């Protein structure tokens, strides 16, 4: 028996009966785990076994061996906690979340209650990780967990789902307004800055909400639909919550069908590149063109990129399609070069290609395959991509830039438009979004924005391109504002490659 341990009073009677039964009835005491008491009255887990000697000669002696299991039990408890709790945040993990959801769904079914699932995602968490480092990202995750947990009611559970995603389980819900109040509290958790070492950081969250039983009767459907609603919250501007609706489910099925068709389109070679010219507004010279993907389905015609590219962006398809674009653009550039037609081809790159895919290796390999130089290809990306870019992405862009590749910042003026970012990033061309071009003839604010972008671009040694030119009046306005380059239907729609180089008419369009 462990030193200082004793049988608790209720157990003493049981032990006495066991000894009596053994001595008088031959029924031995089976070995097993017991809980004794130490001198302070605290429980001590032991493995107890008993041996009876001398019973056959009338001189019975019983020996009891108790092995202290405290350390084993402590290790077992720790292993159990490691299996059910997240080590970084000390929140329940997905395993414990599954158990909780099973229990709460049965409870809600039995008592005819609603159950709410809040799927929470930290907006732009990757920027923190990439710009400040993973250690600061971990501090942020712990801080978010501590703040959110402090506001929980006793019967609510906050679990870490993975990465920067959390799930809040709200049982015993009476009406949706109760859920809205909780969601607003979660949003408010992010209203104050988070201190990461000596740096204050502001972040927001997007929340998707699914309710049992109307949005799903099992944990899989509830989590899937809450996740879907969370993405809709992000698409609507972030820093907000969104309830799941059946229209989202229909949209999901539409996207799944479209994704399947996109995979088939790659195999059936249904994609095409059309090219739109970019002209020097002073000389009228055709200096480059933008490669724009088109999907031509037999019997249906063209499917708009606005319909299929967002679907590709949310899957790994964007990388496969993006690689096809790079290959086809370089193949066409090589063909034009062999024909004596010297024209840079600019391609659009998405954030997913930068963040989850080694697009720089692909560019290097395909250029080499077609015996092209870096000046033969240009890349276009948005402000949002640059803002989120980590050190690896920036280093890759700097490398392309140093090799002579032109880098254009697309839709400039619609995003952050920060001068500090323009100084930091390797950019050659600012493309003014057509939104400002459309309104500039009637809105003096849009005209002032165009003039300001031109002034900023030129001050930084950048060229400025006006997108979406459709009328001679728009052309005259952007030329007078100082734009260097132009692109739009006024010159030519995006067309197949053979149509782009027909005739000298391009030189006459802006003379």
Short mmCIF file of C-alpha atoms in Angstrom, two decimals:
data_model
loop_
_atom_site.label_atom_id
_atom_site.label_comp_id
_atom_site.label_asym_id
_atom_site.label_seq_id
_atom_site.Cartn_x
_atom_site.Cartn_y
_atom_site.Cartn_z
CA UNK A 1 0.00 0.00 0.00
CA UNK A 2 1.38 3.48 -0.84
CA UNK A 3 2.91 5.19 2.15
CA UNK A 4 0.32 7.07 4.16
CA UNK A 5 -2.60 5.63 2.19
CA UNK A 6 -5.63 4.03 3.80
CA UNK A 7 -9.02 2.63 2.85
CA UNK A 8 -11.86 5.19 3.02
CA UNK A 9 -14.50 4.24 5.61
CA UNK A 10 -17.12 2.95 3.12
CA UNK A 11 -14.43 0.74 1.54
CA UNK A 12 -13.29 -0.72 4.89
CA UNK A 13 -16.59 -2.56 5.29
CA UNK A 14 -16.36 -3.87 1.71
CA UNK A 15 -12.79 -5.08 2.28
CA UNK A 16 -13.85 -6.82 5.55
CA UNK A 17 -16.68 -8.61 3.72
CA UNK A 18 -14.27 -9.62 0.96
CA UNK A 19 -11.81 -11.12 3.44
CA UNK A 20 -14.63 -12.96 5.25
CA UNK A 21 -15.97 -14.41 1.97
CA UNK A 22 -12.50 -15.55 1.01
CA UNK A 23 -11.79 -17.21 4.35
CA UNK A 24 -15.19 -18.83 4.79
CA UNK A 25 -16.40 -19.31 1.25
CA UNK A 26 -13.21 -19.61 -0.77
CA UNK A 27 -14.16 -16.61 -2.91
CA UNK A 28 -10.92 -14.72 -3.64
CA UNK A 29 -10.72 -10.97 -3.94
CA UNK A 30 -10.10 -10.15 -7.63
CA UNK A 31 -7.29 -7.71 -8.45
CA UNK A 32 -8.26 -4.31 -9.79
CA UNK A 33 -8.05 -0.57 -9.49
CA UNK A 34 -9.15 1.09 -6.26
CA UNK A 35 -9.10 4.58 -4.87
CA UNK A 36 -7.54 4.94 -1.44
CA UNK A 37 -7.01 8.01 0.71
CA UNK A 38 -3.78 9.62 1.78
CA UNK A 39 -3.29 11.17 5.19
CA UNK A 40 -4.69 14.47 3.94
CA UNK A 41 -7.88 12.80 2.82
CA UNK A 42 -7.06 13.10 -0.88
CA UNK A 43 -7.78 10.20 -3.23
CA UNK A 44 -4.90 7.97 -4.37
CA UNK A 45 -5.53 5.63 -7.35
CA UNK A 46 -3.92 2.20 -6.90
CA UNK A 47 -3.82 -1.21 -8.52
CA UNK A 48 -4.62 -3.64 -5.72
CA UNK A 49 -3.96 -7.41 -5.63
CA UNK A 50 -4.39 -9.87 -2.74
CA UNK A 51 -2.78 -13.18 -1.84
CA UNK A 52 -4.07 -15.56 0.89
CA UNK A 53 -1.55 -17.97 2.44
CA UNK A 54 -1.99 -20.69 5.09
CA UNK A 55 -5.73 -21.01 4.63
CA UNK A 56 -5.47 -24.79 4.10
CA UNK A 57 -3.65 -25.31 7.41
CA UNK A 58 -5.94 -23.09 9.43
CA UNK A 59 -3.48 -20.24 9.74
CA UNK A 60 -4.65 -17.77 7.05
CA UNK A 61 -2.55 -14.73 6.29
CA UNK A 62 -3.58 -12.26 3.61
CA UNK A 63 -1.05 -10.05 1.84
CA UNK A 64 -2.19 -6.96 -0.08
CA UNK A 65 -0.01 -5.25 -2.68
CA UNK A 66 -1.15 -1.79 -3.82
CA UNK A 67 0.72 -0.06 -6.66
CA UNK A 68 0.38 3.73 -6.77
CA UNK A 69 -1.10 4.70 -10.17
CA UNK A 70 -0.99 8.46 -9.64
CA UNK A 71 1.66 9.12 -12.28
CA UNK A 72 0.02 6.76 -14.79
CA UNK A 73 -3.38 8.38 -14.22
CA UNK A 74 -1.87 11.83 -14.59
CA UNK A 75 -0.23 10.81 -17.87
CA UNK A 76 -3.49 9.27 -19.05
CA UNK A 77 -5.36 12.46 -18.24
CA UNK A 78 -2.75 14.51 -20.08
CA UNK A 79 -2.95 12.25 -23.14
CA UNK A 80 -6.72 12.49 -23.08
CA UNK A 81 -6.50 16.27 -22.96
CA UNK A 82 -3.95 16.36 -25.78
CA UNK A 83 -6.34 14.28 -27.87
CA UNK A 84 -9.31 16.55 -27.26
CA UNK A 85 -7.86 20.06 -26.79
CA UNK A 86 -5.85 22.31 -29.09
CA UNK A 87 -2.33 22.74 -27.71
CA UNK A 88 -1.89 26.33 -28.93
CA UNK A 89 -5.15 27.88 -27.72
CA UNK A 90 -6.23 25.30 -25.10
CA UNK A 91 -9.65 25.27 -26.76
CA UNK A 92 -11.57 22.08 -27.58
CA UNK A 93 -10.35 20.63 -30.89
CA UNK A 94 -12.34 19.10 -33.75
CA UNK A 95 -12.59 15.71 -32.01
CA UNK A 96 -14.23 17.21 -28.92
CA UNK A 97 -16.33 19.50 -31.14
CA UNK A 98 -17.72 16.43 -32.92
CA UNK A 99 -18.67 14.87 -29.60
CA UNK A 100 -20.31 18.10 -28.42
CA UNK A 101 -22.30 18.47 -31.63
CA UNK A 102 -23.58 14.89 -31.44
CA UNK A 103 -24.75 15.47 -27.87
CA UNK A 104 -26.28 18.88 -28.55
CA UNK A 105 -28.12 17.69 -31.67
CA UNK A 106 -29.70 14.84 -29.68
CA UNK A 107 -30.59 17.32 -26.92
CA UNK A 108 -32.14 19.76 -29.38
CA UNK A 109 -34.14 16.99 -31.01
CA UNK A 110 -35.40 15.70 -27.67
CA UNK A 111 -36.46 19.07 -26.26
CA UNK A 112 -37.45 20.71 -29.60
CA UNK A 113 -34.84 23.44 -29.24
CA UNK A 114 -32.83 25.18 -31.93
CA UNK A 115 -29.07 24.81 -32.06
CA UNK A 116 -26.78 27.43 -33.65
CA UNK A 117 -23.36 26.86 -35.20
CA UNK A 118 -21.19 29.96 -35.70
CA UNK A 119 -18.25 29.42 -38.06
CA UNK A 120 -15.70 32.18 -37.33
CA UNK A 121 -12.74 33.11 -39.52
CA UNK A 122 -10.15 35.82 -38.82
CA UNK A 123 -10.00 38.18 -41.81
CA UNK A 124 -6.62 38.57 -43.51
CA UNK A 125 -4.89 36.37 -40.95
CA UNK A 126 -2.34 35.37 -43.58
CA UNK A 127 -1.10 38.97 -43.74
CA UNK A 128 -0.20 38.81 -40.04
CA UNK A 129 1.56 35.46 -40.47
CA UNK A 130 3.51 36.53 -43.55
CA UNK A 131 4.40 40.06 -42.52
CA UNK A 132 5.06 39.60 -38.79
CA UNK A 133 5.89 35.89 -38.64
CA UNK A 134 4.18 32.75 -37.38
CA UNK A 135 5.08 33.49 -33.76
CA UNK A 136 2.99 36.66 -33.89
CA UNK A 137 0.22 34.74 -35.65
CA UNK A 138 0.21 32.25 -32.76
CA UNK A 139 0.00 35.08 -30.23
CA UNK A 140 -2.98 36.50 -32.11
CA UNK A 141 -4.77 33.13 -32.12
CA UNK A 142 -4.25 32.76 -28.37
CA UNK A 143 -5.43 36.32 -27.72
CA UNK A 144 -8.56 35.85 -29.82
CA UNK A 145 -9.32 32.60 -27.98
CA UNK A 146 -8.91 34.20 -24.55
CA UNK A 147 -11.10 37.19 -25.37
CA UNK A 148 -13.85 35.11 -26.95
CA UNK A 149 -13.83 32.48 -24.20
CA UNK A 150 -14.23 35.18 -21.54
CA UNK A 151 -17.61 36.06 -23.05
CA UNK A 152 -19.00 32.54 -23.22
CA UNK A 153 -21.95 31.38 -21.19
CA UNK A 154 -21.51 28.18 -19.20
CA UNK A 155 -23.23 25.87 -21.71
CA UNK A 156 -21.59 27.31 -24.86
CA UNK A 157 -18.51 25.84 -26.49
CA UNK A 158 -15.84 27.55 -28.57
CA UNK A 159 -13.58 25.15 -30.46
CA UNK A 160 -10.63 25.69 -32.74
CA UNK A 161 -11.55 24.15 -36.07
CA UNK A 162 -8.14 24.61 -37.66
CA UNK A 163 -5.81 27.39 -38.79
CA UNK A 164 -7.56 30.69 -38.07
CA UNK A 165 -11.05 29.15 -37.99
CA UNK A 166 -13.17 28.65 -34.88
CA UNK A 167 -16.61 27.14 -34.25
CA UNK A 168 -18.97 28.40 -31.56
CA UNK A 169 -21.80 26.06 -30.49
CA UNK A 170 -24.91 27.71 -29.06
CA UNK A 171 -27.39 25.18 -27.62
CA UNK A 172 -30.94 25.84 -26.37
CA UNK A 173 -31.62 28.69 -28.79
CA UNK A 174 -35.12 30.16 -28.64
CA UNK A 175 -34.98 32.56 -31.61
CA UNK A 176 -32.55 33.92 -34.21
CA UNK A 177 -32.26 37.30 -32.50
CA UNK A 178 -30.52 35.56 -29.62
CA UNK A 179 -27.95 34.25 -32.11
CA UNK A 180 -27.51 37.70 -33.67
CA UNK A 181 -26.67 39.15 -30.26
CA UNK A 182 -23.97 36.54 -29.72
CA UNK A 183 -22.58 37.10 -33.24
CA UNK A 184 -22.42 40.84 -32.57
CA UNK A 185 -20.48 40.12 -29.37
CA UNK A 186 -17.99 38.03 -31.33
CA UNK A 187 -17.57 40.83 -33.87
CA UNK A 188 -17.00 43.19 -30.94
CA UNK A 189 -14.21 40.94 -29.62
CA UNK A 190 -12.15 42.23 -32.56
CA UNK A 191 -13.02 45.92 -32.12
CA UNK A 192 -10.05 46.56 -29.82
CA UNK A 193 -6.46 46.11 -31.00
CA UNK A 194 -4.49 42.98 -30.16
CA UNK A 195 -1.05 43.43 -28.64
CA UNK A 196 1.51 41.21 -30.36
CA UNK A 197 4.63 41.70 -28.28
CA UNK A 198 5.08 45.48 -28.55
CA UNK A 199 2.94 45.96 -31.66
CA UNK A 200 -0.79 46.79 -31.80
CA UNK A 201 -2.67 45.01 -34.57
CA UNK A 202 -6.29 45.41 -35.68
CA UNK A 203 -8.10 42.47 -37.26
CA UNK A 204 -11.73 41.66 -37.99
CA UNK A 205 -13.74 38.47 -38.33
CA UNK A 206 -16.32 36.98 -40.68
CA UNK A 207 -18.99 34.68 -39.25
CA UNK A 208 -21.30 32.19 -40.92
CA UNK A 209 -24.33 30.88 -39.01
CA UNK A 210 -26.32 27.67 -39.48
CA UNK A 211 -29.32 26.63 -37.36
CA UNK A 212 -30.56 23.17 -36.40
CA UNK A 213 -32.85 21.74 -37.71
CA UNK A 214 -33.72 24.04 -40.65
CA UNK A 215 -30.17 24.32 -42.02
CA UNK A 216 -29.13 20.73 -41.31
CA UNK A 217 -29.99 17.81 -39.07
CA UNK A 218 -26.48 16.46 -38.64
CA UNK A 219 -23.11 17.93 -37.78
CA UNK A 220 -21.69 17.55 -41.28
CA UNK A 221 -24.45 19.59 -42.94
CA UNK A 222 -24.48 22.20 -40.18
CA UNK A 223 -20.72 22.79 -40.39
CA UNK A 224 -20.75 22.82 -44.19
CA UNK A 225 -23.59 25.34 -44.34
CA UNK A 226 -22.11 27.57 -41.62
CA UNK A 227 -18.82 27.52 -43.53
CA UNK A 228 -20.65 28.46 -46.72
CA UNK A 229 -22.35 31.38 -44.96
CA UNK A 230 -18.98 32.51 -43.61
CA UNK A 231 -17.58 32.74 -47.13
CA UNK A 232 -20.62 34.78 -48.15
CA UNK A 233 -19.87 37.15 -45.25
CA UNK A 234 -16.33 37.54 -46.57
CA UNK A 235 -17.57 38.19 -50.10
CA UNK A 236 -19.92 40.84 -48.71
CA UNK A 237 -17.07 42.87 -47.22
CA UNK A 238 -15.87 40.97 -44.13
CA UNK A 239 -16.27 42.09 -40.50
CA UNK A 240 -19.86 40.84 -40.42
CA UNK A 241 -22.03 37.77 -39.87
CA UNK A 242 -24.28 35.97 -42.33
CA UNK A 243 -27.04 33.41 -41.77
CA UNK A 244 -27.13 30.46 -44.13
CA UNK A 245 -29.91 30.49 -46.74
CA UNK A 246 -31.06 27.81 -49.16
CA UNK A 247 -30.04 30.04 -52.04
CA UNK A 248 -26.45 29.52 -50.89
CA UNK A 249 -27.00 25.78 -51.15
CA UNK A 250 -28.25 26.16 -54.69
CA UNK A 251 -25.25 28.34 -55.43
CA UNK A 252 -22.98 25.65 -53.99
CA UNK A 253 -24.48 23.01 -56.28
CA UNK A 254 -24.10 25.38 -59.22
CA UNK A 255 -20.44 25.94 -58.36
CA UNK A 256 -19.81 22.22 -57.90
CA UNK A 257 -21.36 21.53 -61.30
CA UNK A 258 -19.34 24.32 -62.87
CA UNK A 259 -16.14 23.02 -61.25
CA UNK A 260 -16.77 19.58 -62.76
CA UNK A 261 -17.33 21.14 -66.17
CA UNK A 262 -14.16 23.21 -65.82
CA UNK A 263 -12.12 20.07 -65.24
CA UNK A 264 -13.68 18.55 -68.32
CA UNK A 265 -13.01 21.74 -70.30
CA UNK A 266 -9.29 21.43 -69.56
CA UNK A 267 -9.27 17.86 -70.87
CA UNK A 268 -11.35 18.77 -73.93
CA UNK A 269 -9.22 21.87 -74.70
CA UNK A 270 -12.19 24.24 -74.68
CA UNK A 271 -10.25 27.24 -73.37
CA UNK A 272 -8.98 29.98 -75.66
CA UNK A 273 -6.91 33.12 -75.19
CA UNK A 274 -8.14 36.35 -76.71
CA UNK A 275 -5.91 39.40 -76.83
CA UNK A 276 -6.70 43.09 -76.32
CA UNK A 277 -4.19 45.71 -77.52
CA UNK A 278 -2.54 48.28 -75.26
CA UNK A 279 -1.45 51.41 -77.11
CA UNK A 280 0.92 54.29 -76.52
CA UNK A 281 -1.44 57.30 -76.35
CA UNK A 282 1.20 59.66 -77.72
CA UNK A 283 2.45 57.74 -80.77
CA UNK A 284 -0.40 55.32 -81.38
CA UNK A 285 2.08 52.45 -81.28
CA UNK A 286 0.86 49.01 -80.28
CA UNK A 287 3.21 48.21 -77.38
CA UNK A 288 1.62 45.19 -75.70
CA UNK A 289 -1.56 43.19 -75.32
CA UNK A 290 -3.45 41.60 -72.46
CA UNK A 291 -4.22 37.88 -72.71
CA UNK A 292 -7.78 37.14 -71.54
CA UNK A 293 -9.13 33.64 -71.12
CA UNK A 294 -12.32 32.54 -72.88
CA UNK A 295 -14.31 29.32 -72.46
CA UNK A 296 -16.06 28.15 -75.57
CA UNK A 297 -18.54 25.30 -75.07
CA UNK A 298 -19.86 23.55 -78.18
CA UNK A 299 -23.58 24.23 -78.51
CA UNK A 300 -23.54 26.93 -75.81
CA UNK A 301 -21.02 29.46 -77.02
CA UNK A 302 -18.84 31.55 -74.72
CA UNK A 303 -19.15 31.33 -70.93
CA UNK A 304 -18.18 34.57 -69.21
CA UNK A 305 -14.94 34.60 -67.15
CA UNK A 306 -16.95 36.41 -64.48
CA UNK A 307 -18.93 33.18 -64.05
CA UNK A 308 -16.19 30.57 -64.04
CA UNK A 309 -13.03 32.28 -62.72
CA UNK A 310 -14.42 32.84 -59.18
CA UNK A 311 -15.22 29.10 -59.03
CA UNK A 312 -11.71 28.24 -60.18
CA UNK A 313 -10.26 30.67 -57.61
CA UNK A 314 -11.89 28.73 -54.76
CA UNK A 315 -10.26 25.46 -55.80
CA UNK A 316 -6.94 24.20 -57.06
CA UNK A 317 -8.27 24.60 -60.61
CA UNK A 318 -6.98 28.16 -60.79
CA UNK A 319 -3.43 26.81 -60.68
CA UNK A 320 -4.04 24.35 -63.50
CA UNK A 321 -5.87 26.93 -65.60
CA UNK A 322 -3.23 29.53 -64.76
CA UNK A 323 -0.47 27.22 -65.94
CA UNK A 324 -2.37 26.64 -69.18
CA UNK A 325 -2.63 30.44 -69.68
CA UNK A 326 1.12 30.87 -69.16
CA UNK A 327 1.86 28.05 -71.62
CA UNK A 328 -0.56 29.32 -74.29
CA UNK A 329 0.52 32.97 -73.97
CA UNK A 330 4.17 31.99 -74.36
CA UNK A 331 3.37 29.72 -77.31
CA UNK A 332 1.57 32.60 -79.04
CA UNK A 333 4.37 35.05 -78.20
CA UNK A 334 6.88 32.67 -79.77
CA UNK A 335 4.74 32.36 -82.90
CA UNK A 336 4.41 36.15 -83.27
CA UNK A 337 8.13 36.57 -82.69
CA UNK A 338 8.90 34.07 -85.44
CA UNK A 339 6.61 36.11 -87.71
CA UNK A 340 8.54 39.29 -86.89
CA UNK A 341 5.71 40.70 -84.77
CA UNK A 342 7.28 42.13 -81.59
CA UNK A 343 4.55 42.43 -78.97
CA UNK A 344 4.72 41.79 -75.21
CA UNK A 345 1.92 39.61 -73.83
CA UNK A 346 0.59 40.42 -70.36
CA UNK A 347 -1.10 37.69 -68.30
CA UNK A 348 -3.23 37.97 -65.17
CA UNK A 349 -2.11 36.14 -62.04
CA UNK A 350 -4.38 35.48 -59.06
CA UNK A 351 -3.51 35.55 -55.39
CA UNK A 352 -3.98 31.80 -55.07
CA UNK A 353 -1.29 31.21 -57.71
CA UNK A 354 1.13 33.24 -55.60
CA UNK A 355 0.20 32.00 -52.14
CA UNK A 356 -0.37 28.28 -52.67
CA UNK A 357 1.59 27.51 -55.82
CA UNK A 358 5.09 28.07 -57.17
CA UNK A 359 4.06 30.21 -60.14
CA UNK A 360 7.57 31.64 -60.51
CA UNK A 361 9.05 28.23 -61.35
CA UNK A 362 6.31 27.70 -63.92
CA UNK A 363 7.04 31.05 -65.60
CA UNK A 364 10.77 30.33 -65.67
CA UNK A 365 10.26 26.84 -67.11
CA UNK A 366 7.76 27.86 -69.81
CA UNK A 367 9.81 30.85 -70.96
CA UNK A 368 12.82 28.58 -71.33
CA UNK A 369 10.75 25.99 -73.20
CA UNK A 370 9.71 28.55 -75.83
CA UNK A 371 13.11 30.29 -75.93
CA UNK A 372 11.66 33.60 -74.72
CA UNK A 373 13.14 36.36 -72.58
CA UNK A 374 11.54 37.81 -69.48
CA UNK A 375 10.77 41.02 -71.40
CA UNK A 376 8.49 39.01 -73.74
CA UNK A 377 5.96 38.38 -70.98
CA UNK A 378 4.30 40.74 -68.50
CA UNK A 379 2.22 40.00 -65.42
CA UNK A 380 -0.82 41.81 -64.04
CA UNK A 381 -1.98 41.53 -60.44
CA UNK A 382 -4.31 43.43 -58.16
CA UNK A 383 -3.55 45.62 -55.17
CA UNK A 384 -5.19 43.01 -52.93
CA UNK A 385 -2.67 40.40 -54.06
CA UNK A 386 0.26 42.70 -53.34
CA UNK A 387 -1.06 43.69 -49.93
CA UNK A 388 -1.34 40.02 -48.91
CA UNK A 389 1.98 39.05 -50.45
CA UNK A 390 4.48 37.43 -48.12
CA UNK A 391 8.25 37.70 -48.34
CA UNK A 392 8.54 34.75 -50.72
CA UNK A 393 6.05 36.31 -53.14
CA UNK A 394 7.73 39.70 -52.99
CA UNK A 395 11.12 38.12 -53.54
CA UNK A 396 9.74 36.28 -56.57
CA UNK A 397 8.28 39.46 -58.05
CA UNK A 398 11.52 41.33 -57.43
CA UNK A 399 13.36 38.54 -59.23
CA UNK A 400 11.03 38.74 -62.28
CA UNK A 401 11.37 42.52 -62.29
CA UNK A 402 15.15 42.35 -62.15
CA UNK A 403 15.08 40.07 -65.20
CA UNK A 404 13.20 42.70 -67.20
CA UNK A 405 9.60 41.56 -66.85
CA UNK A 406 6.97 44.33 -66.72
CA UNK A 407 4.63 44.17 -63.73
CA UNK A 408 1.27 45.97 -63.89
CA UNK A 409 -0.99 46.83 -60.98
CA UNK A 410 -4.54 46.20 -62.18
CA UNK A 411 -7.70 48.11 -61.14
CA UNK A 412 -5.64 50.74 -59.35
CA UNK A 413 -7.69 53.09 -57.20
CA UNK A 414 -10.29 50.53 -56.12
CA UNK A 415 -8.25 48.98 -53.29
CA UNK A 416 -5.73 50.25 -50.73
CA UNK A 417 -3.91 52.60 -53.12
CA UNK A 418 -1.21 53.30 -50.56
CA UNK A 419 1.87 55.27 -51.62
CA UNK A 420 4.00 53.28 -49.19
CA UNK A 421 2.99 50.06 -50.94
CA UNK A 422 3.79 51.51 -54.36
CA UNK A 423 7.27 52.43 -53.15
CA UNK A 424 7.77 48.97 -51.68
CA UNK A 425 6.56 46.79 -54.55
CA UNK A 426 8.24 46.20 -57.95
CA UNK A 427 5.60 47.82 -60.17
CA UNK A 428 6.05 49.35 -63.64
CA UNK A 429 2.51 50.24 -64.74
CA UNK A 430 -0.61 51.48 -62.93
CA UNK A 431 -3.86 50.53 -64.65
CA UNK A 432 -6.68 52.96 -63.82
CA UNK A 433 -9.90 51.04 -63.31
CA UNK A 434 -12.63 51.61 -65.89
CA UNK A 435 -14.98 52.62 -63.07
CA UNK A 436 -13.27 56.03 -62.98
CA UNK A 437 -13.07 56.28 -66.78
CA UNK A 438 -16.83 55.67 -67.11
CA UNK A 439 -17.72 58.50 -64.75
CA UNK A 440 -14.98 61.01 -65.53
CA UNK A 441 -16.88 62.92 -68.25
CA UNK A 442 -19.73 63.77 -65.87
CA UNK A 443 -18.14 63.51 -62.44
CA UNK A 444 -15.35 65.91 -61.51
CA UNK A 445 -14.36 63.65 -58.59
CA UNK A 446 -13.56 60.77 -60.97
CA UNK A 447 -11.63 63.16 -63.19
CA UNK A 448 -9.64 64.39 -60.18
CA UNK A 449 -8.89 60.80 -59.16
CA UNK A 450 -7.53 60.05 -62.63
CA UNK A 451 -5.31 63.14 -62.52
CA UNK A 452 -4.10 62.23 -59.02
CA UNK A 453 -3.24 58.65 -60.05
CA UNK A 454 -1.30 59.96 -63.05
CA UNK A 455 0.59 62.43 -60.86
CA UNK A 456 1.45 59.74 -58.29
CA UNK A 457 2.49 57.26 -60.95
CA UNK A 458 4.73 59.70 -62.77
CA UNK A 459 6.27 60.93 -59.52
CA UNK A 460 7.29 57.33 -58.81
CA UNK A 461 8.59 56.78 -62.32
CA UNK A 462 5.67 54.54 -63.37
CA UNK A 463 3.61 54.47 -66.55
CA UNK A 464 -0.15 54.90 -66.28
CA UNK A 465 -2.65 52.98 -68.42
CA UNK A 466 -6.35 53.89 -68.78
CA UNK A 467 -8.61 50.82 -69.04
CA UNK A 468 -12.07 50.59 -70.56
CA UNK A 469 -11.80 53.36 -73.17
CA UNK A 470 -14.90 53.27 -75.36
CA UNK A 471 -15.41 56.77 -76.77
CA UNK A 472 -13.22 59.45 -78.37
CA UNK A 473 -14.26 61.81 -75.57
CA UNK A 474 -12.88 59.43 -72.94
CA UNK A 475 -9.69 59.10 -74.94
CA UNK A 476 -9.24 62.85 -75.10
CA UNK A 477 -9.85 63.18 -71.37
CA UNK A 478 -7.24 60.59 -70.31
CA UNK A 479 -4.70 61.96 -72.79
CA UNK A 480 -5.14 65.43 -71.38
CA UNK A 481 -4.77 63.98 -67.86
CA UNK A 482 -1.38 62.61 -68.88
CA UNK A 483 -2.09 58.87 -69.22
CA UNK A 484 0.69 57.11 -71.12
CA UNK A 485 -1.17 54.03 -72.35
CA UNK A 486 -4.72 53.08 -73.23
CA UNK A 487 -6.84 49.96 -73.63
CA UNK A 488 -10.48 49.43 -74.47
CA UNK A 489 -13.19 48.70 -77.04
CA UNK A 490 -12.43 52.00 -78.73
CA UNK A 491 -9.33 50.35 -80.15
CA UNK A 492 -10.36 46.73 -80.21
CA UNK A 493 -12.28 44.15 -78.25
CA UNK A 494 -10.41 41.08 -77.00
CA UNK A 495 -9.98 39.00 -80.16
CA UNK A 496 -8.31 35.77 -81.32
CA UNK A 497 -4.59 36.23 -82.06
CA UNK A 498 -4.93 36.28 -85.83
CA UNK A 499 -7.36 39.22 -85.68
CA UNK A 500 -5.13 41.30 -83.43
CA UNK A 501 -2.45 41.88 -86.05
CA UNK A 502 -4.61 42.39 -89.13
CA UNK A 503 -3.82 45.67 -90.90
CA UNK A 504 -2.29 48.98 -89.81
CA UNK A 505 -5.63 50.36 -88.60
CA UNK A 506 -4.53 50.34 -84.97
CA UNK A 507 -2.11 53.18 -85.67
CA UNK A 508 -4.90 55.32 -87.01
CA UNK A 509 -7.42 54.89 -84.19
CA UNK A 510 -6.00 57.60 -81.96
CA UNK A 511 -4.30 59.93 -84.44
#
